[in-house]
Coordinates of C-alpha atoms in Angstrom, one line a residue:
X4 CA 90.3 7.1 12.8
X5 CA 89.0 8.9 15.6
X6 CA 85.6 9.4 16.5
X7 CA 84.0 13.1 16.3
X8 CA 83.3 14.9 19.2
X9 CA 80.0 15.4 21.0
X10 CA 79.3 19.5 20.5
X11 CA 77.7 21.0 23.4
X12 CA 77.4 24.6 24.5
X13 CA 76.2 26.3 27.6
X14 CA 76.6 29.0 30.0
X15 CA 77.7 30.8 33.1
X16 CA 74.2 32.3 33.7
X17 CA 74.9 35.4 36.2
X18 CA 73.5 37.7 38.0
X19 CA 74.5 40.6 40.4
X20 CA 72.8 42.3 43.0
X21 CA 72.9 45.9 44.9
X22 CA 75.6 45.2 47.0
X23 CA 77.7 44.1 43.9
X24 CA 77.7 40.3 45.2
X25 CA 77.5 38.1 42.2
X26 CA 75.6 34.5 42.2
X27 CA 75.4 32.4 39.1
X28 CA 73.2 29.4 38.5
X29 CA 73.4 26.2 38.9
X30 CA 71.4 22.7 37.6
X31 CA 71.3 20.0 40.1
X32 CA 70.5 17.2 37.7
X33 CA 67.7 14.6 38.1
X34 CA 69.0 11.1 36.6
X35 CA 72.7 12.1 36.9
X36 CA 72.2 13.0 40.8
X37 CA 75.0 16.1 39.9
X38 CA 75.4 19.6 39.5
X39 CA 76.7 21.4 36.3
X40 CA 76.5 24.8 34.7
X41 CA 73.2 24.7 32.4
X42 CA 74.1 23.2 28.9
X43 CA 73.2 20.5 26.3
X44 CA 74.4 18.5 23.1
X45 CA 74.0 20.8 19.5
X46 CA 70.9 19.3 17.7
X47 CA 71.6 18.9 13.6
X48 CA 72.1 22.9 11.8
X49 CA 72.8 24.4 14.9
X50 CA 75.5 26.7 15.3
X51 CA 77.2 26.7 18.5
X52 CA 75.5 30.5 20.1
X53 CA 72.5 29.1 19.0
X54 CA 72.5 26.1 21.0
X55 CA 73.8 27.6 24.3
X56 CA 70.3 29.8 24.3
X57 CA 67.9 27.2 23.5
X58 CA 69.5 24.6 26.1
X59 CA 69.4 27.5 28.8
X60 CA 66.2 27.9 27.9
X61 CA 65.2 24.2 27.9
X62 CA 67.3 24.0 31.0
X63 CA 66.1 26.5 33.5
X64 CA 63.2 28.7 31.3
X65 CA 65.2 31.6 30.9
X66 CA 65.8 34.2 27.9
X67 CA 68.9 35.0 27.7
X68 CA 71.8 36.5 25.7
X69 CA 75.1 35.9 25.8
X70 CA 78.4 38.1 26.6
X71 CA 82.0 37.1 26.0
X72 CA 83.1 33.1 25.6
X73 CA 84.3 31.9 28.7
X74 CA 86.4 28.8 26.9
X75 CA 86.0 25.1 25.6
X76 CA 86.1 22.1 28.2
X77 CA 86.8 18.5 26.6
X78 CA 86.7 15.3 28.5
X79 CA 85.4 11.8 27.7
X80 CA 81.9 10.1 28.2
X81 CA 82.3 6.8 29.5
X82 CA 81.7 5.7 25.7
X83 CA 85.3 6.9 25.0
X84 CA 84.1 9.6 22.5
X85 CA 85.3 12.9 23.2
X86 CA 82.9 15.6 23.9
X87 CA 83.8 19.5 23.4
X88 CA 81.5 21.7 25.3
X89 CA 81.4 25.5 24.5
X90 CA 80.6 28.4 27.2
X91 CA 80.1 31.7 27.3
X92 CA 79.0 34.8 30.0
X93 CA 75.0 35.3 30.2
X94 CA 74.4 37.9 32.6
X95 CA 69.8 37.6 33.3
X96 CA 68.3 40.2 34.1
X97 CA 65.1 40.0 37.1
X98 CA 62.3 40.7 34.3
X99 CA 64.0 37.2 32.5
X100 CA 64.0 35.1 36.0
X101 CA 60.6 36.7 36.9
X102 CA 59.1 35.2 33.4
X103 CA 60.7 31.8 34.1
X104 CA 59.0 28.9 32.8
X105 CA 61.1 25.9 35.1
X106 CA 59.4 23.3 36.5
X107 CA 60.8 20.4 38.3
X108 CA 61.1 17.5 35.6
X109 CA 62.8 14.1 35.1
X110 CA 66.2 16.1 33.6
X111 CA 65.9 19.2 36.1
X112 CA 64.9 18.0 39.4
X113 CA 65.5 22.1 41.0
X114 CA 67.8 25.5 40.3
X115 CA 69.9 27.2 42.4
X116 CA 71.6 30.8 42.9
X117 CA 74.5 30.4 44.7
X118 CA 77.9 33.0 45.3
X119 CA 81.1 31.5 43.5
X120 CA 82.4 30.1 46.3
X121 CA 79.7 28.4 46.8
X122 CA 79.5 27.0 42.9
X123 CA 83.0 25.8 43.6
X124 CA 82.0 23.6 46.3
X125 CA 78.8 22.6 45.2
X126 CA 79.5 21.7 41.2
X127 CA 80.5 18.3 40.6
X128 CA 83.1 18.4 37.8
X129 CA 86.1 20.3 38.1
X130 CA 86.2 21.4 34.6
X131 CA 82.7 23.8 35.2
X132 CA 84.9 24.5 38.2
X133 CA 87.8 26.1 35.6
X134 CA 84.4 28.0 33.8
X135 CA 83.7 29.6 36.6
X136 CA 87.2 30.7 37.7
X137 CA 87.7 32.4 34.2
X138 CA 83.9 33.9 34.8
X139 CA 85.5 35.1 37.8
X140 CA 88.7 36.3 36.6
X141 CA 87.1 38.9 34.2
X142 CA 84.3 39.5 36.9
X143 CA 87.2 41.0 39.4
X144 CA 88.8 42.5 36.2
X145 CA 85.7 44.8 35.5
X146 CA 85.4 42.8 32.4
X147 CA 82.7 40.4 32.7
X148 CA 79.2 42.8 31.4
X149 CA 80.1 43.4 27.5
X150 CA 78.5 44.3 24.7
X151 CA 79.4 43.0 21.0
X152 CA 80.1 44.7 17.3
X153 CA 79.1 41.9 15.0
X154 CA 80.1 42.1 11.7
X155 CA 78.8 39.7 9.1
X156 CA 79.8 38.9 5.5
X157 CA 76.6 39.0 3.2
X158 CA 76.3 35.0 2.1
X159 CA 77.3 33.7 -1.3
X160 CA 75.9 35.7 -4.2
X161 CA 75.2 35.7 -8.2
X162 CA 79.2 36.1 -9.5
X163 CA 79.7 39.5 -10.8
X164 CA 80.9 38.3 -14.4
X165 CA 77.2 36.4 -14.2
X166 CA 75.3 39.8 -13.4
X167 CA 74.2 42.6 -16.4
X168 CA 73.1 45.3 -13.7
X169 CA 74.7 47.0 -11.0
X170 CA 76.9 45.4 -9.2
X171 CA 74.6 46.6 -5.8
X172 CA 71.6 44.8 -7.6
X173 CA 73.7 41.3 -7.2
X174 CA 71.4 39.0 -5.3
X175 CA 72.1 35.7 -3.3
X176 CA 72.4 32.5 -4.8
X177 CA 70.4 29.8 -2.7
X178 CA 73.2 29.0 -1.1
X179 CA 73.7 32.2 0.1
X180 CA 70.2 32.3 1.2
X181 CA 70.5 29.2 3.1
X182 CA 73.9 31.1 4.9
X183 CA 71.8 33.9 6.4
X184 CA 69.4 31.6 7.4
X185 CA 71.9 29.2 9.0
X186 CA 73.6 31.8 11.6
X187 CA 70.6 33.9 12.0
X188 CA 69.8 32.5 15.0
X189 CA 73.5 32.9 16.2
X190 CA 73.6 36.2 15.5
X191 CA 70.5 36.7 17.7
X192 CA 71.9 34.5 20.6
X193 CA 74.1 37.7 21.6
X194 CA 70.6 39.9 21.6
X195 CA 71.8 42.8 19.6
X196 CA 69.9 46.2 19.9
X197 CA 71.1 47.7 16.5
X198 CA 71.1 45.9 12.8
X199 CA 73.1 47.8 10.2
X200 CA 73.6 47.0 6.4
X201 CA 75.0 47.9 3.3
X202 CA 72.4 49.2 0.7
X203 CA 73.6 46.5 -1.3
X204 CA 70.7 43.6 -2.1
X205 CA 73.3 40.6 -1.0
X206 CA 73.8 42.1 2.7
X207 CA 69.8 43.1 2.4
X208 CA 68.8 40.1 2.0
X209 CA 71.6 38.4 4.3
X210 CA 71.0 40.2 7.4
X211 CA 66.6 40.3 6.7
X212 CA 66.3 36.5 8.9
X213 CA 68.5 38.2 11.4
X214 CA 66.2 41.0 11.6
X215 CA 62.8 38.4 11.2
X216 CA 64.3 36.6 14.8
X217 CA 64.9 39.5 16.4
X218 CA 62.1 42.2 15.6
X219 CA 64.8 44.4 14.7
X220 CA 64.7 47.1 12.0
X221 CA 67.5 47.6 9.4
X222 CA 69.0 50.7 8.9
X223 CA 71.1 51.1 5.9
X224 CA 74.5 52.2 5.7
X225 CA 76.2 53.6 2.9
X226 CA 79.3 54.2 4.3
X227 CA 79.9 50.3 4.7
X228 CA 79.3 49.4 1.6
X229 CA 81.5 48.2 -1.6
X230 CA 80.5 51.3 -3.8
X231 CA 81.8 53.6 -1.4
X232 CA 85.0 51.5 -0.3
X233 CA 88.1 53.6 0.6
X234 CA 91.4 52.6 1.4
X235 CA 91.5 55.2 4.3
X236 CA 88.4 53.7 5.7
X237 CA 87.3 57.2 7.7
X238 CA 83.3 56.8 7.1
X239 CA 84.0 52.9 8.3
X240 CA 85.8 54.5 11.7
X241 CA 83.4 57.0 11.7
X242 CA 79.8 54.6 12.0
X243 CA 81.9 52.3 14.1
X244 CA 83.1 54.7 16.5
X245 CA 79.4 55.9 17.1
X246 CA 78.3 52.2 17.8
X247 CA 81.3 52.0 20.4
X248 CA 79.7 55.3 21.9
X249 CA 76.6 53.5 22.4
X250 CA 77.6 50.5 24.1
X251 CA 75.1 48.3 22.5
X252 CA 75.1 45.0 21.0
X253 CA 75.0 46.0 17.0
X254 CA 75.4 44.0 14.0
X255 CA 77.0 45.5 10.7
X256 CA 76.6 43.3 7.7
X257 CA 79.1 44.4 4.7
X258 CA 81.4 43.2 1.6
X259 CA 84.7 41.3 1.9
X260 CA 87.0 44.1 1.1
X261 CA 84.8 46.5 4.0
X262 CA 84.9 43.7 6.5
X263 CA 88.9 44.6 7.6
X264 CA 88.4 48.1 8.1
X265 CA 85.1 47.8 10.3
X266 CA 87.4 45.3 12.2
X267 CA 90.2 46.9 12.6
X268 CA 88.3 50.8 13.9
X269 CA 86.2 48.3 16.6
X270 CA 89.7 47.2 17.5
X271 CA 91.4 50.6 17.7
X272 CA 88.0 52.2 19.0
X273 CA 88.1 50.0 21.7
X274 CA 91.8 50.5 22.5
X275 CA 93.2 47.4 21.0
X276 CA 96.5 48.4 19.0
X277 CA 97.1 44.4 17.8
X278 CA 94.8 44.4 14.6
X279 CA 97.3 41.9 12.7
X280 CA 96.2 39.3 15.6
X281 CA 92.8 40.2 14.2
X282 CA 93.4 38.2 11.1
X283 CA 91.0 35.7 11.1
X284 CA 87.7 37.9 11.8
X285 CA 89.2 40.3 9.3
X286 CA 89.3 37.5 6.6
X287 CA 85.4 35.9 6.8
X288 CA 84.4 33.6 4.2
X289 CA 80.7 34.3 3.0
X290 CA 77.9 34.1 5.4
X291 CA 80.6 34.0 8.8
X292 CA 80.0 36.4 11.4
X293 CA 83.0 37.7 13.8
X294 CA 81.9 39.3 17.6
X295 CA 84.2 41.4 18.8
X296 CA 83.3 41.6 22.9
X297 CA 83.9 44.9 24.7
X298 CA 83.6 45.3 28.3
X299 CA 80.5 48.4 29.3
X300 CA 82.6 49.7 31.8
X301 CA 85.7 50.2 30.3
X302 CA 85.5 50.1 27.0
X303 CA 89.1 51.2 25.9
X304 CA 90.3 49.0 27.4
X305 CA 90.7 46.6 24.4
X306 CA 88.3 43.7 23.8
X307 CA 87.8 40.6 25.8
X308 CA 87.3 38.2 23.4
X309 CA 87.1 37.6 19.8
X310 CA 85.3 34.8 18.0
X311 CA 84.5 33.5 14.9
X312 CA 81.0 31.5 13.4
X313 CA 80.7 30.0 10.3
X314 CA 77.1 28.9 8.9
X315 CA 76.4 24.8 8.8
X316 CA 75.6 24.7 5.3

């Protein structure tokens, strides 16, 4: 049988200036004598999204939040186990490099902003070499600044033959409970700006560690919920469409049956006219998140990426 990969997740960590030149960061390793993009192994209960920001962090002593997946890179450690390592776009802003805690340490020995080019020639593996090409394919595309509609299945709750009230009043069984906690802090690795929720007490109490992590209020929708489900799915269209108008990060959490229509108007909202490739963030299980990634500056364009997140437990 063989072995299971090493996780990892990490970065491309960007930033551009005035002139519209962009420069993206780079770790020049102490006891490896190398230079990578910023990443690190996932610890035990970690999701991947939530690992990516707390190695950054560990890495280089920025905040950040991540934009679209930028791809999977596998390779071997000289052990002969396989090791999968996750990235995705950060752009930082000067207020996050300005409150920067790095020091120089026995992992870190310094950081550096350098121009792609220059990451090309400077980064010792050619497979954060492919990273940073796909960074800078969408980059040159108009692509590479997005932000997300998240939507998230409340987590496993009392069965509805097992409940004597309303069918709203359903609350989470622990394992549910232990759901939301698990991809909280994945949710809050893309920063969203805007929590939405059904009225119903499942996706309360599903998105409330989501809105504990970020500070965020919830605002409750009752035109994504299961009581007011309809097949034509306008007041679905209609709240997404005003969170596309936005263009800010924003997280709707709703019920199995709401989930394909909120889906398929960020999709069409977004000028994507493929929702049958959509399938899999149409169809979460309980507790799984999808984040659909739309670039700022053109966002009919269609999304950039797609992904899917499952809680650990």
């Amino acid at each position: 049988m063989s072995p299971s990969p090493v996780l990892a997740a990490g970065a491309v960590c960007w930033r551009e200036g005035a002139d519209g030149r962009v420069e993206i960061l780079l770790v020049h390793r102490t006891q490896h004598r190398d230079t990578s993009l910023p990443k690190g192994k996932v610890d035990p209960g970690e999701t991947l999204p939530e690992t990516a920001v707390r190695e950054i962090a560990e890495e280089t002593g920025l905040l950040v939040g991540l934009g679209t997946p930028l791809g999977v890179v596998r390779y071997k450690l000289p052990s002969g186990r396989p090791k999968e390592v996750s990235y995705w776009a950060a752009e930082v802003g000067e207020l996050a490099i300005a409150n920067s805690t790095f020091e120089s340490n026995d992992e870190i020995e310094r950081l550096s902003w350098v121009t792609i080019p220059a990451a090309r020639e400077q980064l010792s593996y050619p497979h954060d070499i492919d990273i940073v090409d796909r960074f800078d394919e969408l980059h040159r595309l108009g692509r590479a600044r997005t932000f997300a509609i998240i939507a998230l299945r409340h987590g496993k709750a009392v069965p509805a033959e097992n409940w004597d009230g309303p069918d709203a009043t359903r609350p989470l069984l622990q394992r549910g409970v232990d759901q939301a906690l698990s991809v909280a802090p994945g949710i809050a690795a893309f920063r969203p700006e805007r929590l939405y929720s059904s009225p119903a007490e499942r996706c309360q109490s599903t998105i409330a560690p989501t809105a504990r992590l970020t500070g965020l209020d919830v605002t409750l929708k009752p035109g994504i919920s299961q009581d007011d489900y309809t097949d034509d799915g306008g007041r679905v269209a209609r709240i997404v469409a005003k969170r596309l108008r936005q263009r800010r990060t924003a997280v709707l959490c709703s019920h199995g049956p709401v989930l394909p229509q909120i889906i398929a108007a960020a999709a069409a909202g977004a000028g994507y006219r493929h929702v049958a490739k959509l399938r899999r963030a149409a169809q979460l299980s309980t507790g799984e998140y999808a984040v659909l990634h739309i670039p700022v500056d053109d966002p009919d364009s269609g999304p950039v990426a797609v992904e899917v997140h499952s809680p650990t437990v």
